[in-house]
Structures are given as structure tokens and as C-alpha cells.
Amino acid sequence: MFGDIAASEWLMLIVHWVHATGAVIWIGGSAFFVFVIRPVEITKPDLIRPALSPIGAVYRELVDISVIAIIVTGIILMFDRITGNEVTTAWMVVLGCKIVLAVWMFYLVWHFRQSDFDLTKQPNGFSSRISWLIGYNAIVFFGITIFMLASVLRVLFENAIKN
């Protein structure tokens, strides 16, 4: 059964798994911070603040590892697909959107780290109107959108194979 799978297919299976796992860790962790840690910090700051520093340090390391894994495996997956005959214009457009969103997410993480972003600080004025685009919530929103685009890429690829 497993002998029918070539070594290169095993390698690509591992690359897919590492890519998906890195994305799940990053987006899942971000969702946990946005939907669990942030509300608790706002409502009970004295209770959670002592734990935030150690939690944040561990989470930062996980994000760093995840981002590196996502970039390396994403490049491998992209070149694996574009070297085949199954790539369509629609597939390339969706991939381009996915890459743009991912680059924006990487930039947001870098920006937050450079500016000592404070989760408890609520934006006001113009910033409050565009915070969904530039705020910490954007990482979760764009991450979920990227997961959806990955599903679209898979369907487009599978349809190209059938035709």
C-alpha cells in the first residue's frame, strides 16, 4: 500500500503538512489572543497581565517558526504547482491574492513588534474605522481568508487535472 507512493510524493505530503500546520498554529494562536486573551485582559487586567509576558514570549517563538515554515513550504508548493501543466489563469490569480494577503500579514506582525503594539489600546478616529484592515484582528481575518483561498486553489487544481 505505502510502497506505491514515491519518495517525492512523500516529501510533498510532508511539505503540505508542515505548511498547513504552520498556518493553523499561527492563525489559531492569533484567534485565541483576539477572542480569549484580549477580552479577559480588557475586563480583568490584573488577573491576566502577570501571565501575558511568558505567554507572549512562547507565542512569539511559535509565530516565528510558523512564519518561516509557511514561507519555505509555500515557495516549494508554489514551484511544484507552476512547473506542472495544470496551472490555469484563475489559479494564478487566486495564488496572487493569497500571496498578497500573506505578505500583508507578515508586515502586520513585523509592524506590531516594531511598535510594541498594545492589545488593550482601542483605536479611535480614522484608525478605528480601518482597524479591521491594519489591526491585530486583521491577522485572524486575513488568515481565515487565506485558508479559504487555499481551498479554492485545491479545487481549481483538481478541476484542471480532470480536464
Coordinates of N, CA, C and O in Angstrom, one line a residue:
M1 N 0.8 -1.2 0.0 CA 0.0 0.0 0.0 C 0.9 1.3 0.0 O 0.8 2.1 -0.9
F2 N 1.7 1.4 1.0 CA 2.6 2.6 1.1 C 3.7 2.5 0.1 O 4.3 3.6 -0.3
G3 N 4.0 1.3 -0.4 CA 5.1 1.2 -1.4 C 4.7 1.8 -2.7 O 5.6 2.0 -3.5
D4 N 3.5 2.1 -2.9 CA 3.0 2.7 -4.2 C 3.2 4.2 -4.2 O 3.0 4.8 -5.3
I5 N 3.7 4.7 -3.1 CA 3.9 6.2 -3.0 C 5.4 6.4 -3.2 O 6.2 5.9 -2.4
A6 N 5.7 7.3 -4.2 CA 7.1 7.6 -4.5 C 7.7 8.5 -3.4 O 6.9 9.2 -2.7
A7 N 9.0 8.5 -3.3 CA 9.7 9.3 -2.3 C 9.3 10.8 -2.5 O 9.1 11.5 -1.5
S8 N 9.3 11.3 -3.7 CA 8.9 12.7 -4.0 C 7.5 13.0 -3.5 O 7.3 14.1 -3.0
E9 N 6.6 12.0 -3.6 CA 5.2 12.3 -3.1 C 5.2 12.3 -1.6 O 4.4 13.1 -1.1
W10 N 6.0 11.5 -1.0 CA 6.1 11.6 0.5 C 6.6 12.9 0.9 O 6.1 13.5 1.9
L11 N 7.7 13.4 0.2 CA 8.3 14.7 0.5 C 7.2 15.8 0.4 O 7.1 16.7 1.3
M12 N 6.4 15.8 -0.7 CA 5.4 16.8 -0.9 C 4.3 16.7 0.1 O 3.8 17.7 0.5
L13 N 4.0 15.5 0.5 CA 3.0 15.3 1.6 C 3.5 16.0 2.9 O 2.7 16.7 3.6
I14 N 4.7 15.8 3.2 CA 5.3 16.4 4.4 C 5.3 17.9 4.3 O 5.0 18.6 5.2
V15 N 5.7 18.4 3.1 CA 5.7 19.9 2.8 C 4.3 20.4 3.0 O 4.1 21.5 3.7
H16 N 3.3 19.8 2.5 CA 1.9 20.2 2.6 C 1.5 20.2 4.1 O 0.9 21.2 4.6
W17 N 1.9 19.2 4.8 CA 1.5 19.1 6.2 C 2.2 20.2 7.1 O 1.5 20.8 7.9
V18 N 3.5 20.4 6.8 CA 4.2 21.5 7.5 C 3.6 22.8 7.2 O 3.4 23.7 8.1
H19 N 3.2 23.1 6.0 CA 2.6 24.3 5.6 C 1.3 24.6 6.3 O 1.0 25.6 6.9
A20 N 0.4 23.6 6.2 CA -0.9 23.7 6.9 C -0.7 23.8 8.4 O -1.4 24.6 9.0
T21 N 0.2 23.0 9.0 CA 0.3 23.1 10.5 C 0.9 24.4 10.9 O 0.4 25.0 11.9
G22 N 1.8 25.0 10.2 CA 2.3 26.3 10.5 C 1.2 27.4 10.4 O 1.1 28.2 11.3
A23 N 0.3 27.3 9.4 CA -0.8 28.2 9.3 C -1.8 28.0 10.4 O -2.3 29.0 11.0
V24 N -2.1 26.8 10.7 CA -3.1 26.5 11.8 C -2.5 27.1 13.1 O -3.3 27.7 13.9
I25 N -1.3 26.9 13.4 CA -0.7 27.3 14.7 C -0.7 28.9 14.7 O -1.1 29.4 15.7
W26 N -0.3 29.5 13.6 CA -0.3 31.0 13.6 C -1.7 31.6 13.7 O -2.0 32.4 14.6
I27 N -2.6 31.1 12.9 CA -4.0 31.7 12.9 C -4.7 31.3 14.1 O -5.5 32.1 14.7
G28 N -4.6 30.0 14.5 CA -5.3 29.6 15.7 C -4.8 30.3 16.9 O -5.6 30.7 17.8
G29 N -3.5 30.5 17.0 CA -3.0 31.3 18.2 C -3.4 32.7 18.1 O -3.8 33.3 19.2
S30 N -3.5 33.3 16.9 CA -4.0 34.7 16.8 C -5.4 34.8 17.2 O -5.8 35.7 17.9
A31 N -6.2 33.8 16.8 CA -7.6 33.8 17.2 C -7.8 33.7 18.7 O -8.6 34.3 19.3
F32 N -7.0 32.8 19.3 CA -7.0 32.7 20.7 C -6.7 34.0 21.4 O -7.4 34.4 22.4
F33 N -5.7 34.7 20.9 CA -5.3 36.0 21.5 C -6.5 37.0 21.3 O -6.8 37.7 22.3
V34 N -7.1 37.1 20.1 CA -8.1 38.1 19.8 C -9.4 37.8 20.6 O -10.0 38.7 21.1
F35 N -9.8 36.5 20.6 CA -11.1 36.2 21.1 C -11.1 35.7 22.6 O -12.2 35.7 23.2
V36 N -10.0 35.4 23.2 CA -9.9 34.9 24.5 C -9.1 35.9 25.4 O -9.6 36.4 26.4
I37 N -7.8 36.0 25.1 CA -6.9 36.7 25.9 C -7.2 38.2 25.9 O -7.3 38.8 27.0
R38 N -7.5 38.8 24.8 CA -7.8 40.2 24.7 C -9.0 40.6 25.5 O -9.0 41.5 26.3
P39 N -10.2 39.9 25.4 CA -11.3 40.3 26.2 C -11.1 40.1 27.7 O -11.5 40.9 28.5
V40 N -10.3 39.1 28.1 CA -10.0 38.9 29.5 C -9.1 40.0 30.0 O -9.3 40.6 31.1
E41 N -8.1 40.4 29.2 CA -7.2 41.5 29.6 C -8.0 42.8 29.7 O -7.7 43.6 30.6
I42 N -9.0 43.0 28.9 CA -9.7 44.3 29.0 C -10.6 44.3 30.2 O -10.8 45.3 30.9
T43 N -11.3 43.1 30.5 CA -12.2 43.1 31.6 C -11.5 42.8 33.0 O -12.0 43.3 34.0
K44 N -10.5 42.0 33.0 CA -9.8 41.7 34.2 C -8.3 41.8 34.1 O -7.5 40.8 34.1
P45 N -7.8 43.0 33.8 CA -6.4 43.2 33.5 C -5.4 42.7 34.6 O -4.4 42.2 34.3
D46 N -5.8 42.9 35.9 CA -4.9 42.5 37.0 C -4.8 40.9 37.1 O -3.8 40.4 37.5
L47 N -5.8 40.3 36.6 CA -5.8 38.8 36.6 C -4.8 38.2 35.5 O -4.1 37.3 35.8
I48 N -4.8 38.8 34.4 CA -4.1 38.2 33.2 C -2.8 38.8 32.9 O -1.9 38.1 32.4
R49 N -2.5 40.0 33.3 CA -1.3 40.7 32.9 C 0.0 40.0 33.4 O 0.9 39.9 32.7
P50 N 0.0 39.4 34.6 CA 1.2 38.7 35.0 C 1.6 37.5 34.1 O 2.7 37.2 34.0
A51 N 0.5 36.9 33.5 CA 0.8 35.7 32.6 C 1.1 36.1 31.2 O 1.6 35.3 30.4
L52 N 0.7 37.4 30.8 CA 0.9 37.8 29.4 C 2.3 37.7 28.9 O 2.6 37.3 27.8
S53 N 3.3 38.1 29.7 CA 4.6 38.2 29.2 C 5.2 36.8 28.9 O 5.7 36.6 27.8
P54 N 5.0 35.8 29.8 CA 5.5 34.4 29.4 C 4.7 33.8 28.3 O 5.3 33.2 27.4
I55 N 3.4 34.1 28.2 CA 2.6 33.5 27.2 C 3.0 34.2 25.8 O 3.1 33.5 24.8
G56 N 3.2 35.5 25.9 CA 3.6 36.2 24.7 C 4.9 35.8 24.1 O 5.1 35.7 22.9
A57 N 5.8 35.5 25.0 CA 7.2 35.1 24.6 C 7.1 33.7 23.9 O 7.7 33.5 22.8
V58 N 6.3 32.8 24.4 CA 6.2 31.5 23.8 C 5.5 31.6 22.5 O 5.8 31.0 21.5
Y59 N 4.4 32.4 22.5 CA 3.6 32.6 21.3 C 4.5 33.2 20.2 O 4.4 32.8 19.0
R60 N 5.3 34.2 20.5 CA 6.2 34.9 19.6 C 7.1 33.9 18.9 O 7.3 33.9 17.7
E61 N 7.7 33.0 19.7 CA 8.5 31.9 19.1 C 7.8 31.0 18.2 O 8.3 30.6 17.1
L62 N 6.6 30.6 18.6 CA 5.7 29.8 17.7 C 5.4 30.5 16.4 O 5.4 29.9 15.3
V63 N 5.1 31.8 16.5 CA 4.8 32.5 15.3 C 6.0 32.6 14.4 O 5.9 32.4 13.2
D64 N 7.2 32.9 15.0 CA 8.4 32.9 14.2 C 8.7 31.6 13.4 O 9.0 31.6 12.2
I65 N 8.6 30.5 14.1 CA 8.8 29.2 13.5 C 7.7 29.0 12.4 O 8.0 28.5 11.3
S66 N 6.5 29.3 12.7 CA 5.4 29.1 11.8 C 5.6 29.9 10.5 O 5.4 29.4 9.4
V67 N 6.0 31.2 10.7 CA 6.2 32.1 9.5 C 7.3 31.5 8.6 O 7.1 31.5 7.4
I68 N 8.4 31.1 9.2 CA 9.5 30.5 8.4 C 9.0 29.3 7.7 O 9.2 29.1 6.5
A69 N 8.3 28.4 8.4 CA 7.8 27.2 7.8 C 6.8 27.5 6.7 O 6.9 26.9 5.6
I70 N 5.9 28.5 6.9 CA 4.9 28.9 5.9 C 5.6 29.4 4.6 O 5.3 29.1 3.5
I71 N 6.6 30.3 4.8 CA 7.3 30.9 3.7 C 8.1 29.8 2.9 O 8.0 29.7 1.7
V72 N 8.9 29.0 3.6 CA 9.7 28.0 2.9 C 8.8 26.9 2.2 O 9.0 26.7 1.0
T73 N 7.8 26.4 2.9 CA 7.0 25.4 2.3 C 6.1 26.0 1.2 O 5.8 25.3 0.2
G74 N 5.6 27.2 1.4 CA 4.8 27.9 0.4 C 5.6 28.1 -0.9 O 5.0 27.9 -2.0
I75 N 6.8 28.4 -0.8 CA 7.7 28.6 -2.1 C 7.8 27.2 -2.8 O 7.6 27.1 -4.0
I76 N 8.1 26.2 -2.0 CA 8.2 24.8 -2.5 C 6.9 24.4 -3.2 O 6.9 23.9 -4.3
L77 N 5.7 24.6 -2.5 CA 4.4 24.2 -3.1 C 4.1 25.0 -4.3 O 3.6 24.5 -5.3
M78 N 4.4 26.3 -4.3 CA 4.1 27.1 -5.5 C 4.9 26.6 -6.7 O 4.4 26.4 -7.8
F79 N 6.2 26.4 -6.5 CA 7.0 25.9 -7.7 C 6.6 24.5 -8.1 O 6.7 24.2 -9.3
D80 N 6.2 23.7 -7.2 CA 5.7 22.4 -7.5 C 4.5 22.5 -8.4 O 4.4 21.7 -9.4
R81 N 3.6 23.4 -8.1 CA 2.4 23.5 -9.0 C 2.7 24.2 -10.3 O 2.1 23.8 -11.3
I82 N 3.4 25.3 -10.3 CA 3.6 26.1 -11.5 C 4.5 25.4 -12.5 O 4.5 25.7 -13.7
T83 N 5.2 24.3 -12.1 CA 6.0 23.6 -13.1 C 5.2 22.5 -13.8 O 5.7 21.9 -14.7
G84 N 4.0 22.3 -13.3 CA 3.1 21.3 -14.0 C 2.2 22.0 -15.1 O 2.3 23.2 -15.3
N85 N 1.5 21.2 -15.8 CA 0.6 21.7 -16.9 C -0.8 22.0 -16.4 O -1.6 22.4 -17.2
E86 N -1.1 21.9 -15.1 CA -2.4 22.0 -14.6 C -2.7 23.4 -14.1 O -3.9 23.7 -13.7
V87 N -1.8 24.3 -14.2 CA -2.0 25.7 -13.7 C -2.8 26.5 -14.7 O -2.5 26.6 -15.9
T88 N -3.9 27.1 -14.2 CA -4.7 28.0 -15.1 C -4.5 29.4 -14.7 O -3.9 29.7 -13.6
T89 N -5.1 30.3 -15.5 CA -5.0 31.8 -15.1 C -5.8 32.0 -13.8 O -5.3 32.8 -13.0
A90 N -6.9 31.4 -13.7 CA -7.7 31.6 -12.4 C -6.9 31.1 -11.2 O -6.9 31.8 -10.2
W91 N -6.2 30.0 -11.4 CA -5.3 29.5 -10.3 C -4.2 30.5 -9.9 O -4.0 30.8 -8.7
M92 N -3.6 31.1 -10.9 CA -2.6 32.1 -10.7 C -3.1 33.4 -10.0 O -2.5 34.0 -9.2
V93 N -4.3 33.8 -10.4 CA -4.9 35.0 -9.8 C -5.2 34.7 -8.3 O -4.9 35.6 -7.5
V94 N -5.8 33.6 -8.0 CA -6.1 33.2 -6.6 C -4.8 33.1 -5.8 O -4.7 33.6 -4.7
L95 N -3.8 32.5 -6.4 CA -2.5 32.4 -5.7 C -1.9 33.8 -5.5 O -1.4 34.1 -4.4
G96 N -2.0 34.7 -6.4 CA -1.6 36.1 -6.3 C -2.3 36.8 -5.1 O -1.6 37.4 -4.3
C97 N -3.6 36.6 -5.0 CA -4.3 37.2 -3.9 C -3.9 36.6 -2.6 O -3.7 37.3 -1.6
K98 N -3.7 35.3 -2.5 CA -3.2 34.6 -1.3 C -1.8 35.1 -0.9 O -1.6 35.4 0.3
I99 N -0.9 35.3 -1.8 CA 0.4 35.8 -1.5 C 0.3 37.3 -1.0 O 1.0 37.6 0.0
V100 N -0.5 38.1 -1.7 CA -0.6 39.5 -1.2 C -1.1 39.6 0.2 O -0.6 40.3 1.1
L101 N -2.2 38.8 0.5 CA -2.7 38.7 1.9 C -1.6 38.2 2.9 O -1.5 38.8 4.0
A102 N -0.9 37.2 2.5 CA 0.1 36.7 3.4 C 1.2 37.7 3.6 O 1.7 37.9 4.8
V103 N 1.7 38.4 2.6 CA 2.7 39.4 2.8 C 2.2 40.5 3.7 O 2.9 41.0 4.6
W104 N 0.9 40.9 3.5 CA 0.3 41.9 4.4 C 0.3 41.4 5.9 O 0.7 42.2 6.8
M105 N 0.0 40.1 6.1 CA 0.0 39.6 7.4 C 1.5 39.6 8.0 O 1.7 40.0 9.2
F106 N 2.4 39.2 7.2 CA 3.8 39.2 7.7 C 4.2 40.7 8.0 O 4.9 40.9 9.1
Y107 N 3.8 41.6 7.2 CA 4.1 43.0 7.5 C 3.5 43.5 8.8 O 4.1 44.1 9.7
L108 N 2.2 43.1 9.1 CA 1.5 43.4 10.3 C 2.2 42.9 11.5 O 2.4 43.6 12.5
V109 N 2.7 41.7 11.5 CA 3.4 41.1 12.6 C 4.7 41.9 12.8 O 5.0 42.3 14.0
W110 N 5.4 42.2 11.8 CA 6.6 42.9 11.9 C 6.3 44.3 12.5 O 7.0 44.8 13.4
H111 N 5.3 45.0 12.0 CA 4.9 46.3 12.4 C 4.6 46.3 13.9 O 5.0 47.2 14.7
F112 N 3.8 45.3 14.3 CA 3.4 45.2 15.7 C 4.6 45.1 16.6 O 4.7 45.6 17.7
R113 N 5.5 44.3 16.2 CA 6.7 44.0 17.0 C 7.6 45.3 17.1 O 8.2 45.5 18.1
Q114 N 7.6 46.1 16.0 CA 8.4 47.3 16.0 C 7.8 48.4 16.8 O 8.5 49.2 17.4
S115 N 6.5 48.4 17.0 CA 5.8 49.5 17.7 C 5.3 49.1 19.1 O 4.6 49.9 19.7
D116 N 5.7 47.9 19.6 CA 5.3 47.5 20.9 C 3.7 47.6 21.0 O 3.2 48.2 21.9
F117 N 3.1 47.0 20.0 CA 1.6 47.0 19.9 C 1.0 46.6 21.2 O 1.3 45.6 21.8
D118 N 0.0 47.4 21.7 CA -0.7 47.1 22.9 C -2.1 46.6 22.6 O -3.0 47.3 22.0
L119 N -2.4 45.4 23.0 CA -3.7 44.8 22.7 C -4.9 45.5 23.4 O -6.0 45.4 22.9
T120 N -4.6 46.1 24.5 CA -5.7 46.8 25.2 C -6.0 48.2 24.7 O -7.1 48.7 25.0
K121 N -5.2 48.7 23.9 CA -5.4 50.1 23.4 C -6.4 50.0 22.3 O -6.2 49.4 21.3
Q122 N -7.5 50.7 22.5 CA -8.6 50.7 21.5 C -8.3 51.9 20.5 O -8.1 53.0 20.9
P123 N -8.3 51.6 19.2 CA -8.1 52.7 18.2 C -9.3 53.7 18.2 O -10.4 53.4 18.6
N124 N -9.0 55.0 17.9 CA -10.1 56.0 17.8 C -9.9 56.8 16.5 O -8.9 56.7 15.8
G125 N -11.0 57.5 16.2 CA -10.9 58.3 15.0 C -10.8 57.5 13.7 O -11.5 56.4 13.6
F126 N -10.0 57.9 12.8 CA -9.8 57.2 11.5 C -9.3 55.8 11.7 O -9.7 54.9 11.0
S127 N -8.4 55.7 12.7 CA -7.8 54.4 13.0 C -8.9 53.3 13.4 O -8.8 52.2 13.0
S128 N -9.9 53.8 14.1 CA -11.0 52.8 14.5 C -11.8 52.3 13.3 O -12.2 51.2 13.2
R129 N -11.9 53.2 12.2 CA -12.6 52.8 11.0 C -11.9 51.8 10.2 O -12.5 51.0 9.5
I130 N -10.5 51.9 10.2 CA -9.8 51.0 9.4 C -9.0 49.9 10.2 O -8.2 49.2 9.7
S131 N -9.3 49.8 11.5 CA -8.6 48.9 12.4 C -8.7 47.4 11.9 O -7.8 46.6 12.1
W132 N -9.8 47.1 11.3 CA -10.0 45.7 10.8 C -9.0 45.4 9.7 O -8.6 44.3 9.4
L133 N -8.5 46.5 9.0 CA -7.5 46.3 7.9 C -6.1 46.3 8.4 O -5.2 45.6 7.9
I134 N -5.8 47.1 9.5 CA -4.5 47.2 10.0 C -4.2 46.7 11.4 O -3.1 46.7 11.9
G135 N -5.3 46.4 12.1 CA -5.2 46.0 13.5 C -4.9 44.5 13.6 O -4.7 43.7 12.7
Y136 N -4.7 44.1 14.9 CA -4.4 42.7 15.2 C -5.5 41.7 14.7 O -5.2 40.6 14.3
N137 N -6.8 42.2 14.7 CA -7.8 41.4 14.2 C -7.6 41.0 12.7 O -8.1 40.0 12.2
A138 N -6.9 41.9 12.0 CA -6.7 41.6 10.6 C -5.9 40.4 10.3 O -6.2 39.7 9.3
I139 N -5.0 40.0 11.2 CA -4.3 38.8 11.1 C -5.2 37.6 11.1 O -5.1 36.7 10.3
V140 N -6.2 37.6 12.0 CA -7.2 36.5 12.0 C -8.0 36.5 10.8 O -8.2 35.5 10.1
F141 N -8.6 37.7 10.4 CA -9.4 37.8 9.2 C -8.7 37.3 8.0 O -9.2 36.5 7.2
F142 N -7.5 37.9 7.8 CA -6.7 37.5 6.5 C -6.3 36.1 6.6 O -6.3 35.4 5.5
G143 N -6.0 35.5 7.8 CA -5.6 34.1 7.9 C -6.7 33.2 7.5 O -6.5 32.2 6.7
I144 N -7.9 33.5 7.9 CA -9.1 32.7 7.6 C -9.4 32.8 6.1 O -9.7 31.9 5.4
T145 N -9.2 34.0 5.5 CA -9.4 34.3 4.1 C -8.4 33.5 3.3 O -8.7 32.8 2.3
I146 N -7.1 33.4 3.8 CA -6.1 32.6 3.1 C -6.4 31.2 3.1 O -6.2 30.4 2.1
F147 N -7.0 30.7 4.2 CA -7.4 29.3 4.3 C -8.5 29.0 3.2 O -8.4 28.0 2.5
M148 N -9.4 29.9 3.1 CA -10.5 29.8 2.1 C -9.8 29.8 0.6 O -10.2 29.0 -0.2
L149 N -8.9 30.7 0.4 CA -8.2 30.7 -0.9 C -7.5 29.5 -1.2 O -7.4 29.0 -2.3
A150 N -6.9 28.9 -0.1 CA -6.2 27.6 -0.3 C -7.1 26.5 -0.8 O -6.8 25.7 -1.7
S151 N -8.3 26.5 -0.2 CA -9.3 25.5 -0.7 C -9.7 25.8 -2.1 O -9.9 24.9 -2.9
V152 N -9.9 27.1 -2.5 CA -10.2 27.4 -3.9 C -9.1 26.9 -4.8 O -9.3 26.4 -5.9
L153 N -7.8 27.1 -4.4 CA -6.7 26.7 -5.2 C -6.7 25.2 -5.4 O -6.5 24.7 -6.5
R154 N -7.1 24.4 -4.4 CA -7.1 23.0 -4.5 C -8.2 22.6 -5.5 O -8.0 21.7 -6.3
V155 N -9.4 23.2 -5.4 CA -10.5 22.9 -6.3 C -10.1 23.2 -7.8 O -10.3 22.4 -8.7
L156 N -9.5 24.4 -8.0 CA -9.1 24.8 -9.3 C -8.0 23.8 -9.9 O -8.1 23.4 -11.0
F157 N -7.1 23.3 -9.0 CA -6.1 22.4 -9.5 C -6.7 21.0 -9.8 O -6.4 20.4 -10.8
E158 N -7.6 20.6 -8.9 CA -8.3 19.3 -9.2 C -9.1 19.3 -10.4 O -9.2 18.4 -11.2
N159 N -9.8 20.4 -10.7 CA -10.6 20.6 -11.9 C -9.7 20.6 -13.1 O -10.1 20.1 -14.2
A160 N -8.5 21.2 -13.0 CA -7.6 21.2 -14.2 C -7.1 19.8 -14.5 O -6.9 19.5 -15.6
I161 N -6.9 19.0 -13.4 CA -6.4 17.6 -13.6 C -7.5 16.8 -14.3 O -7.2 16.0 -15.2
K162 N -8.8 17.0 -14.0 CA -9.9 16.3 -14.6 C -10.0 16.6 -16.1 O -10.5 15.7 -16.8
N163 N -9.7 17.8 -16.4 CA -9.9 18.2 -17.8 C -8.8 17.9 -18.7 O -8.0 17.6 -19.1

